[in-house]
Amino acid sequence: MVIGLGPGREEEMTPRARQALARAEVIVGYRTYIDLIASLVAGREVVVTGMTGEVARCREAVARAAAGARVAVISSGDPGVYGMAGLILEILAGHPRGKEIAVSIIPGVTAATAAAATLGAPLMHDFAVISLSDRLTPWEVIARRLEFAAAADFVLVLYNPRSHGRPDHLHRARDIILQYRQPSTPVGVVRNAGREGEEAWVRDLATFLELPVDMVSTVIIGNSQTRVQDGRLVTPRGYRL
């Protein structure tokens, strides 16, 4: 079972995710996510790997499942959105017993929708989600996607916007988007969306880089129609009022 935990608080998990986790004999995940659900996995075998140990983590999960264990691989947010679902399926495709192992992918609330709910209703029209992490995707590809999405007037949701290893990516992304958006375009930033210590700000494209944006932040950049209404971001769907 590949389970989406949602933003992180136990109450944000779906009932289906909680039920699947309760059935698991072995829980496999990244330490930070295991810690978020410590009370739900107490007393069972837990396999933990570090931030860059995704492949080893999923191989271990598949090996345990092939040996007959009921395994839960956990992801924050939704496992099919920058999560472990795709990697598990890829590894199963090359495993000698891959076709014998039943897989359930259990969705969860992803950071885009968790942050949007905090900010108001910025995703009411077409939007694009783009990760600024170039650990697996070359920056040139990311930059091209940013340019095309900005030119098409999508609302933009930026994951992994800034880290110590790539402090300038967000600035470079903003400069690309400014070629197609006004500096006054509303921008919302949410840190720890749906988790303890959640913080949110509403600024504009010209000034949002002043905010404490980091790897646990989600940035939502409005389209040409997005507005700030009573401190909340709203992107009109187009209904006639």
PDB file of C-alpha atoms in Angstrom:
ATOM      1  CA  MET A   1       0.000   0.000   0.000  1.00  0.00           C
ATOM      2  CA  VAL A   2       1.364   3.398  -1.010  1.00  0.00           C
ATOM      3  CA  ILE A   3      -0.264   5.847   1.372  1.00  0.00           C
ATOM      4  CA  GLY A   4      -0.592   9.629   1.185  1.00  0.00           C
ATOM      5  CA  LEU A   5      -0.490  11.145   4.664  1.00  0.00           C
ATOM      6  CA  GLY A   6      -1.788  14.527   3.561  1.00  0.00           C
ATOM      7  CA  PRO A   7      -0.113  17.661   4.948  1.00  0.00           C
ATOM      8  CA  GLY A   8       1.072  15.994   8.134  1.00  0.00           C
ATOM      9  CA  ARG A   9      -1.396  16.277  11.003  1.00  0.00           C
ATOM     10  CA  GLU A  10      -3.155  13.036  11.836  1.00  0.00           C
ATOM     11  CA  GLU A  11      -6.588  14.655  11.463  1.00  0.00           C
ATOM     12  CA  GLU A  12      -5.706  15.600   7.856  1.00  0.00           C
ATOM     13  CA  MET A  13      -5.374  11.935   6.829  1.00  0.00           C
ATOM     14  CA  THR A  14      -8.270  10.334   5.004  1.00  0.00           C
ATOM     15  CA  PRO A  15     -10.149   7.506   6.743  1.00  0.00           C
ATOM     16  CA  ARG A  16      -8.970   5.155   3.982  1.00  0.00           C
ATOM     17  CA  ALA A  17      -5.337   6.087   4.652  1.00  0.00           C
ATOM     18  CA  ARG A  18      -5.741   5.499   8.391  1.00  0.00           C
ATOM     19  CA  GLN A  19      -7.391   2.119   7.794  1.00  0.00           C
ATOM     20  CA  ALA A  20      -4.618   1.051   5.409  1.00  0.00           C
ATOM     21  CA  LEU A  21      -1.946   2.114   7.873  1.00  0.00           C
ATOM     22  CA  ALA A  22      -3.667   0.125  10.623  1.00  0.00           C
ATOM     23  CA  ARG A  23      -3.536  -3.031   8.465  1.00  0.00           C
ATOM     24  CA  ALA A  24       0.158  -2.737   7.649  1.00  0.00           C
ATOM     25  CA  GLU A  25       2.699  -5.080   9.242  1.00  0.00           C
ATOM     26  CA  VAL A  26       5.730  -3.101   8.017  1.00  0.00           C
ATOM     27  CA  ILE A  27       5.806   0.681   7.569  1.00  0.00           C
ATOM     28  CA  VAL A  28       8.452   2.135   5.258  1.00  0.00           C
ATOM     29  CA  GLY A  29       9.198   5.851   5.011  1.00  0.00           C
ATOM     30  CA  TYR A  30      11.386   8.906   5.381  1.00  0.00           C
ATOM     31  CA  ARG A  31      12.156   9.765   9.022  1.00  0.00           C
ATOM     32  CA  THR A  32      10.330  13.126   9.024  1.00  0.00           C
ATOM     33  CA  TYR A  33       7.113  11.511   7.789  1.00  0.00           C
ATOM     34  CA  ILE A  34       7.390   8.584  10.191  1.00  0.00           C
ATOM     35  CA  ASP A  35       7.692  11.072  13.051  1.00  0.00           C
ATOM     36  CA  LEU A  36       4.459  12.785  11.953  1.00  0.00           C
ATOM     37  CA  ILE A  37       2.501   9.556  12.518  1.00  0.00           C
ATOM     38  CA  ALA A  38       4.512   8.077  15.385  1.00  0.00           C
ATOM     39  CA  SER A  39       1.430   7.347  17.480  1.00  0.00           C
ATOM     40  CA  LEU A  40      -0.196   5.437  14.604  1.00  0.00           C
ATOM     41  CA  VAL A  41       2.739   3.087  13.965  1.00  0.00           C
ATOM     42  CA  ALA A  42       3.824   2.341  17.520  1.00  0.00           C
ATOM     43  CA  GLY A  43       4.599  -1.306  18.148  1.00  0.00           C
ATOM     44  CA  ARG A  44       5.104  -2.278  14.508  1.00  0.00           C
ATOM     45  CA  GLU A  45       8.198  -2.733  12.384  1.00  0.00           C
ATOM     46  CA  VAL A  46       9.312   0.545  10.832  1.00  0.00           C
ATOM     47  CA  VAL A  47      11.937   0.870   8.083  1.00  0.00           C
ATOM     48  CA  VAL A  48      13.441   4.355   7.824  1.00  0.00           C
ATOM     49  CA  THR A  49      15.761   5.870   5.213  1.00  0.00           C
ATOM     50  CA  GLY A  50      17.142   9.362   4.659  1.00  0.00           C
ATOM     51  CA  MET A  51      16.025  12.103   2.292  1.00  0.00           C
ATOM     52  CA  THR A  52      17.950  10.764  -0.717  1.00  0.00           C
ATOM     53  CA  GLY A  53      17.213   7.105  -0.002  1.00  0.00           C
ATOM     54  CA  GLU A  54      14.011   6.829  -2.025  1.00  0.00           C
ATOM     55  CA  VAL A  55      15.146   4.011  -4.306  1.00  0.00           C
ATOM     56  CA  ALA A  56      16.565   1.917  -1.465  1.00  0.00           C
ATOM     57  CA  ARG A  57      13.405   2.550   0.550  1.00  0.00           C
ATOM     58  CA  CYS A  58      11.105   1.366  -2.224  1.00  0.00           C
ATOM     59  CA  ARG A  59      13.285  -1.650  -3.074  1.00  0.00           C
ATOM     60  CA  GLU A  60      13.147  -2.712   0.561  1.00  0.00           C
ATOM     61  CA  ALA A  61       9.371  -2.307   0.591  1.00  0.00           C
ATOM     62  CA  VAL A  62       8.984  -4.451  -2.524  1.00  0.00           C
ATOM     63  CA  ALA A  63      11.312  -7.103  -1.078  1.00  0.00           C
ATOM     64  CA  ARG A  64       9.262  -7.253   2.134  1.00  0.00           C
ATOM     65  CA  ALA A  65       6.031  -7.517   0.142  1.00  0.00           C
ATOM     66  CA  ALA A  66       7.492 -10.270  -2.049  1.00  0.00           C
ATOM     67  CA  ALA A  67       8.334 -12.165   1.154  1.00  0.00           C
ATOM     68  CA  GLY A  68       4.692 -12.033   2.187  1.00  0.00           C
ATOM     69  CA  ALA A  69       4.457  -8.999   4.468  1.00  0.00           C
ATOM     70  CA  ARG A  70       1.667  -6.433   4.265  1.00  0.00           C
ATOM     71  CA  VAL A  71       3.697  -3.275   3.634  1.00  0.00           C
ATOM     72  CA  ALA A  72       2.796   0.418   3.789  1.00  0.00           C
ATOM     73  CA  VAL A  73       5.039   2.915   2.011  1.00  0.00           C
ATOM     74  CA  ILE A  74       4.198   6.402   3.208  1.00  0.00           C
ATOM     75  CA  SER A  75       4.480   9.752   1.429  1.00  0.00           C
ATOM     76  CA  SER A  76       3.525  13.178   2.631  1.00  0.00           C
ATOM     77  CA  GLY A  77       0.753  14.819   0.635  1.00  0.00           C
ATOM     78  CA  ASP A  78      -0.367  12.573  -2.205  1.00  0.00           C
ATOM     79  CA  PRO A  79       1.860   9.605  -3.153  1.00  0.00           C
ATOM     80  CA  GLY A  80       1.238  10.213  -6.852  1.00  0.00           C
ATOM     81  CA  VAL A  81       2.342  13.876  -6.718  1.00  0.00           C
ATOM     82  CA  TYR A  82       6.145  13.886  -6.368  1.00  0.00           C
ATOM     83  CA  GLY A  83       5.670  10.885  -4.086  1.00  0.00           C
ATOM     84  CA  MET A  84       6.555   7.201  -3.985  1.00  0.00           C
ATOM     85  CA  ALA A  85       3.751   5.708  -6.100  1.00  0.00           C
ATOM     86  CA  GLY A  86       5.548   5.975  -9.436  1.00  0.00           C
ATOM     87  CA  LEU A  87       8.827   4.645  -8.072  1.00  0.00           C
ATOM     88  CA  ILE A  88       7.125   1.636  -6.496  1.00  0.00           C
ATOM     89  CA  LEU A  89       5.414   0.790  -9.797  1.00  0.00           C
ATOM     90  CA  GLU A  90       8.692   1.177 -11.708  1.00  0.00           C
ATOM     91  CA  ILE A  91      10.517  -1.161  -9.325  1.00  0.00           C
ATOM     92  CA  LEU A  92       7.686  -3.715  -9.437  1.00  0.00           C
ATOM     93  CA  ALA A  93       7.842  -3.717 -13.247  1.00  0.00           C
ATOM     94  CA  GLY A  94      11.416  -5.026 -13.071  1.00  0.00           C
ATOM     95  CA  HIS A  95      10.935  -7.425 -10.145  1.00  0.00           C
ATOM     96  CA  PRO A  96      10.661 -11.186 -10.871  1.00  0.00           C
ATOM     97  CA  ARG A  97       7.508 -11.385  -8.740  1.00  0.00           C
ATOM     98  CA  GLY A  98       6.232  -7.903  -9.457  1.00  0.00           C
ATOM     99  CA  LYS A  99       3.029  -9.059 -11.149  1.00  0.00           C
ATOM    100  CA  GLU A 100       2.121 -11.172  -8.121  1.00  0.00           C
ATOM    101  CA  ILE A 101       2.205  -8.246  -5.671  1.00  0.00           C
ATOM    102  CA  ALA A 102      -1.091  -6.405  -5.277  1.00  0.00           C
ATOM    103  CA  VAL A 103      -0.673  -2.625  -5.004  1.00  0.00           C
ATOM    104  CA  SER A 104      -3.084  -0.043  -3.606  1.00  0.00           C
ATOM    105  CA  ILE A 105      -2.315   3.659  -4.073  1.00  0.00           C
ATOM    106  CA  ILE A 106      -4.158   5.690  -1.482  1.00  0.00           C
ATOM    107  CA  PRO A 107      -4.421   9.430  -2.192  1.00  0.00           C
ATOM    108  CA  GLY A 108      -3.947  12.293   0.218  1.00  0.00           C
ATOM    109  CA  VAL A 109      -4.191  16.069   0.290  1.00  0.00           C
ATOM    110  CA  THR A 110      -1.209  17.525  -1.560  1.00  0.00           C
ATOM    111  CA  ALA A 111       0.607  20.739  -0.598  1.00  0.00           C
ATOM    112  CA  ALA A 112      -0.949  22.689  -3.484  1.00  0.00           C
ATOM    113  CA  THR A 113      -4.502  22.254  -2.216  1.00  0.00           C
ATOM    114  CA  ALA A 114      -3.560  22.488   1.458  1.00  0.00           C
ATOM    115  CA  ALA A 115      -1.797  25.818   0.844  1.00  0.00           C
ATOM    116  CA  ALA A 116      -4.589  27.051  -1.406  1.00  0.00           C
ATOM    117  CA  ALA A 117      -7.179  26.419   1.312  1.00  0.00           C
ATOM    118  CA  THR A 118      -5.118  28.503   3.741  1.00  0.00           C
ATOM    119  CA  LEU A 119      -4.745  31.344   1.237  1.00  0.00           C
ATOM    120  CA  GLY A 120      -8.356  31.425   0.041  1.00  0.00           C
ATOM    121  CA  ALA A 121      -9.301  30.174  -3.431  1.00  0.00           C
ATOM    122  CA  PRO A 122      -6.363  30.762  -5.778  1.00  0.00           C
ATOM    123  CA  LEU A 123      -6.754  27.498  -7.713  1.00  0.00           C
ATOM    124  CA  MET A 124     -10.298  28.047  -8.977  1.00  0.00           C
ATOM    125  CA  HIS A 125      -9.066  28.047 -12.575  1.00  0.00           C
ATOM    126  CA  ASP A 126      -6.397  26.144 -14.513  1.00  0.00           C
ATOM    127  CA  PHE A 127      -3.106  25.807 -12.679  1.00  0.00           C
ATOM    128  CA  ALA A 128       0.300  24.172 -13.078  1.00  0.00           C
ATOM    129  CA  VAL A 129       2.421  22.610 -10.334  1.00  0.00           C
ATOM    130  CA  ILE A 130       6.191  22.857 -10.898  1.00  0.00           C
ATOM    131  CA  SER A 131       8.976  21.723  -8.587  1.00  0.00           C
ATOM    132  CA  LEU A 132      12.063  23.931  -8.538  1.00  0.00           C
ATOM    133  CA  SER A 133      14.259  21.059  -7.339  1.00  0.00           C
ATOM    134  CA  ASP A 134      16.829  20.189 -10.000  1.00  0.00           C
ATOM    135  CA  ARG A 135      18.071  17.085  -8.187  1.00  0.00           C
ATOM    136  CA  LEU A 136      16.229  14.857 -10.697  1.00  0.00           C
ATOM    137  CA  THR A 137      15.185  17.353 -13.398  1.00  0.00           C
ATOM    138  CA  PRO A 138      17.687  19.669 -15.159  1.00  0.00           C
ATOM    139  CA  TRP A 139      17.187  23.370 -14.473  1.00  0.00           C
ATOM    140  CA  GLU A 140      16.897  24.026 -18.222  1.00  0.00           C
ATOM    141  CA  VAL A 141      13.798  21.817 -18.345  1.00  0.00           C
ATOM    142  CA  ILE A 142      12.314  23.486 -15.266  1.00  0.00           C
ATOM    143  CA  ALA A 143      12.939  26.954 -16.738  1.00  0.00           C
ATOM    144  CA  ARG A 144      11.238  26.004 -20.020  1.00  0.00           C
ATOM    145  CA  ARG A 145       8.191  24.659 -18.178  1.00  0.00           C
ATOM    146  CA  LEU A 146       7.997  27.836 -16.091  1.00  0.00           C
ATOM    147  CA  GLU A 147       8.141  29.979 -19.194  1.00  0.00           C
ATOM    148  CA  PHE A 148       5.450  28.074 -21.072  1.00  0.00           C
ATOM    149  CA  ALA A 149       3.133  27.879 -18.048  1.00  0.00           C
ATOM    150  CA  ALA A 150       3.576  31.583 -17.308  1.00  0.00           C
ATOM    151  CA  ALA A 151       2.945  32.496 -20.937  1.00  0.00           C
ATOM    152  CA  ALA A 152      -0.251  30.393 -20.905  1.00  0.00           C
ATOM    153  CA  ASP A 153      -1.529  32.361 -17.876  1.00  0.00           C
ATOM    154  CA  PHE A 154      -1.766  29.355 -15.565  1.00  0.00           C
ATOM    155  CA  VAL A 155      -1.869  29.977 -11.853  1.00  0.00           C
ATOM    156  CA  LEU A 156       1.506  28.583 -10.763  1.00  0.00           C
ATOM    157  CA  VAL A 157       2.198  26.430  -7.711  1.00  0.00           C
ATOM    158  CA  LEU A 158       5.889  26.084  -6.894  1.00  0.00           C
ATOM    159  CA  TYR A 159       7.089  23.118  -4.839  1.00  0.00           C
ATOM    160  CA  ASN A 160      10.595  22.900  -3.313  1.00  0.00           C
ATOM    161  CA  PRO A 161      11.109  26.616  -3.946  1.00  0.00           C
ATOM    162  CA  ARG A 162      14.349  27.256  -2.096  1.00  0.00           C
ATOM    163  CA  SER A 163      17.049  25.360  -0.190  1.00  0.00           C
ATOM    164  CA  HIS A 164      20.597  25.914   1.027  1.00  0.00           C
ATOM    165  CA  GLY A 165      21.905  24.051  -1.999  1.00  0.00           C
ATOM    166  CA  ARG A 166      19.986  26.176  -4.507  1.00  0.00           C
ATOM    167  CA  PRO A 167      19.246  29.560  -2.964  1.00  0.00           C
ATOM    168  CA  ASP A 168      18.853  31.335  -6.323  1.00  0.00           C
ATOM    169  CA  HIS A 169      16.327  29.107  -8.095  1.00  0.00           C
ATOM    170  CA  LEU A 170      13.303  30.975  -6.781  1.00  0.00           C
ATOM    171  CA  HIS A 171      14.773  34.324  -7.840  1.00  0.00           C
ATOM    172  CA  ARG A 172      15.458  32.928 -11.314  1.00  0.00           C
ATOM    173  CA  ALA A 173      11.941  31.509 -11.509  1.00  0.00           C
ATOM    174  CA  ARG A 174      10.450  34.853 -10.497  1.00  0.00           C
ATOM    175  CA  ASP A 175      12.447  36.623 -13.228  1.00  0.00           C
ATOM    176  CA  ILE A 176      11.101  34.198 -15.851  1.00  0.00           C
ATOM    177  CA  ILE A 177       7.519  34.702 -14.672  1.00  0.00           C
ATOM    178  CA  LEU A 178       7.930  38.501 -14.647  1.00  0.00           C
ATOM    179  CA  GLN A 179       8.335  38.352 -18.418  1.00  0.00           C
ATOM    180  CA  TYR A 180       4.632  37.423 -18.584  1.00  0.00           C
ATOM    181  CA  ARG A 181       3.061  38.770 -15.376  1.00  0.00           C
ATOM    182  CA  GLN A 182       2.734  42.215 -13.852  1.00  0.00           C
ATOM    183  CA  PRO A 183       4.866  42.910 -10.739  1.00  0.00           C
ATOM    184  CA  SER A 184       1.580  43.502  -8.890  1.00  0.00           C
ATOM    185  CA  THR A 185       0.416  39.903  -9.519  1.00  0.00           C
ATOM    186  CA  PRO A 186      -0.747  38.453  -6.172  1.00  0.00           C
ATOM    187  CA  VAL A 187       1.450  35.764  -4.615  1.00  0.00           C
ATOM    188  CA  GLY A 188       0.727  33.600  -1.596  1.00  0.00           C
ATOM    189  CA  VAL A 189       3.318  31.711   0.446  1.00  0.00           C
ATOM    190  CA  VAL A 190       2.491  29.043   3.027  1.00  0.00           C
ATOM    191  CA  ARG A 191       5.086  27.389   5.270  1.00  0.00           C
ATOM    192  CA  ASN A 192       4.204  24.029   6.843  1.00  0.00           C
ATOM    193  CA  ALA A 193       0.822  23.911   5.101  1.00  0.00           C
ATOM    194  CA  GLY A 194      -1.574  21.855   7.197  1.00  0.00           C
ATOM    195  CA  ARG A 195       1.059  21.180   9.862  1.00  0.00           C
ATOM    196  CA  GLU A 196       1.940  22.514  13.267  1.00  0.00           C
ATOM    197  CA  GLY A 197       3.520  25.962  12.940  1.00  0.00           C
ATOM    198  CA  GLU A 198       1.739  26.859   9.711  1.00  0.00           C
ATOM    199  CA  GLU A 199       2.411  30.424   8.508  1.00  0.00           C
ATOM    200  CA  ALA A 200       0.962  32.247   5.498  1.00  0.00           C
ATOM    201  CA  TRP A 201       1.593  35.527   3.715  1.00  0.00           C
ATOM    202  CA  VAL A 202       0.041  37.363   0.772  1.00  0.00           C
ATOM    203  CA  ARG A 203       2.354  39.626  -1.218  1.00  0.00           C
ATOM    204  CA  ASP A 204       2.957  40.345  -4.911  1.00  0.00           C
ATOM    205  CA  LEU A 205       5.394  39.168  -7.540  1.00  0.00           C
ATOM    206  CA  ALA A 206       7.636  42.178  -6.959  1.00  0.00           C
ATOM    207  CA  THR A 207       8.118  41.670  -3.213  1.00  0.00           C
ATOM    208  CA  PHE A 208       7.453  38.037  -2.193  1.00  0.00           C
ATOM    209  CA  LEU A 209      11.156  37.086  -2.300  1.00  0.00           C
ATOM    210  CA  GLU A 210      11.535  39.028   0.949  1.00  0.00           C
ATOM    211  CA  LEU A 211       9.570  36.287   2.732  1.00  0.00           C
ATOM    212  CA  PRO A 212      11.236  33.354   4.575  1.00  0.00           C
ATOM    213  CA  VAL A 213      10.621  30.856   1.770  1.00  0.00           C
ATOM    214  CA  ASP A 214      12.274  27.444   2.204  1.00  0.00           C
ATOM    215  CA  MET A 215      11.811  23.751   1.411  1.00  0.00           C
ATOM    216  CA  VAL A 216       8.701  23.431   3.575  1.00  0.00           C
ATOM    217  CA  SER A 217       7.044  26.361   1.779  1.00  0.00           C
ATOM    218  CA  THR A 218       4.554  26.312  -1.075  1.00  0.00           C
ATOM    219  CA  VAL A 219       4.381  29.352  -3.360  1.00  0.00           C
ATOM    220  CA  ILE A 220       1.213  30.143  -5.326  1.00  0.00           C
ATOM    221  CA  ILE A 221       1.488  32.809  -8.033  1.00  0.00           C
ATOM    222  CA  GLY A 222      -1.761  34.131  -9.414  1.00  0.00           C
ATOM    223  CA  ASN A 223      -2.738  34.489 -13.054  1.00  0.00           C
ATOM    224  CA  SER A 224      -3.847  37.712 -14.754  1.00  0.00           C
ATOM    225  CA  GLN A 225      -7.280  37.504 -13.085  1.00  0.00           C
ATOM    226  CA  THR A 226      -6.243  36.611  -9.520  1.00  0.00           C
ATOM    227  CA  ARG A 227      -7.026  39.264  -6.930  1.00  0.00           C
ATOM    228  CA  VAL A 228      -6.695  39.873  -3.207  1.00  0.00           C
ATOM    229  CA  GLN A 229     -10.057  40.043  -1.482  1.00  0.00           C
ATOM    230  CA  ASP A 230     -10.170  40.747   2.257  1.00  0.00           C
ATOM    231  CA  GLY A 231      -6.653  39.365   2.599  1.00  0.00           C
ATOM    232  CA  ARG A 232      -7.390  36.183   0.655  1.00  0.00           C
ATOM    233  CA  LEU A 233      -6.334  35.163  -2.840  1.00  0.00           C
ATOM    234  CA  VAL A 234      -9.207  34.563  -5.259  1.00  0.00           C
ATOM    235  CA  THR A 235      -8.927  33.461  -8.882  1.00  0.00           C
ATOM    236  CA  PRO A 236     -12.369  33.932 -10.489  1.00  0.00           C
ATOM    237  CA  ARG A 237     -13.751  30.883 -12.264  1.00  0.00           C
ATOM    238  CA  GLY A 238     -15.788  33.068 -14.583  1.00  0.00           C
ATOM    239  CA  TYR A 239     -19.263  32.688 -13.143  1.00  0.00           C
ATOM    240  CA  ARG A 240     -21.672  35.508 -14.008  1.00  0.00           C
ATOM    241  CA  LEU A 241     -22.721  37.186 -10.765  1.00  0.00           C
TER     242      LEU A 241
END
